[in-house]
């Protein structure tokens, strides 16, 4: 097997998934200055915050929904809500990025609830874009396997794994984004990791 294949394979063996974090004050929130300026109607700040957040929100929604077109819609709707929230945002209670992830997760949940049973997801959307040329077909096969395994997880487990591993949120931030306790998040991550290890056991060295 190629090594390393993808970050997702490290996920399958349960490495480096859980990271602690703490709530940020306005001074500690890396988005604070941009959010203030957006709230004041600064168009340059709007463009800068869009450039910073749009790719991450699209990636999150694509992994949750398995559909890039829907993911783009969710990302754009999340940013529209961010522009409306910016003038009244209260710093010191949570990171703006955490709140924005929660908005995107809730929008994804709404879309998933509206889907008819049997609607298929595009599993390729759940993994990173195709591997670099030097990784070859084996790496792509592993990526497809990981995508398929991720798609079989219960929705809440998949949300926890996506937020902590792919979006790189800390435990407190991810729990806040999901509206659950840190203990509940860690339980979801533990069950998700076990399911992924079982599904991908033949890939583990």
Coordinates of C-alpha atoms in Angstrom, one line a residue, residues 29-32 34-35 38 45-61 71 74-76 78-80 82-83 95-101 104 167 169 173:
X29 CA -10.8 35.3 17.4
X30 CA -8.8 35.4 14.2
X31 CA -11.9 36.6 12.3
X32 CA -12.7 39.5 14.7
X34 CA -12.8 41.2 9.4
X35 CA -16.2 40.6 11.1
X38 CA -18.0 43.5 7.5
X45 CA -13.6 42.9 4.3
X46 CA -16.6 41.1 2.7
X47 CA -14.4 39.9 -0.1
X48 CA -11.6 38.9 2.3
X49 CA -13.9 36.9 4.6
X50 CA -15.6 35.2 1.6
X51 CA -12.2 34.1 0.3
X52 CA -11.3 32.8 3.7
X53 CA -14.5 30.9 4.5
X54 CA -16.1 29.9 1.2
X55 CA -13.7 27.0 0.4
X56 CA -14.0 25.5 3.9
X57 CA -17.8 25.8 4.0
X58 CA -18.0 24.2 0.5
X59 CA -15.8 21.3 1.6
X60 CA -17.8 20.8 4.8
X61 CA -21.1 20.7 2.9
X71 CA -22.6 22.2 -1.2
X74 CA -25.2 25.8 1.5
X75 CA -21.8 27.7 1.6
X76 CA -23.4 30.7 -0.1
X78 CA -24.1 30.4 5.2
X79 CA -22.2 33.5 4.1
X80 CA -25.4 35.4 3.5
X82 CA -22.9 35.7 8.2
X83 CA -23.2 39.1 6.6
X95 CA -15.5 32.0 17.7
X96 CA -17.2 33.4 14.6
X97 CA -15.9 30.4 12.7
X98 CA -17.6 28.0 15.1
X99 CA -20.9 29.8 14.7
X100 CA -20.5 29.7 10.9
X101 CA -19.9 26.0 11.0
X104 CA -23.6 25.3 7.6
X167 CA -12.4 20.9 9.2
X169 CA -12.0 22.1 14.7
X173 CA -15.5 24.2 18.8

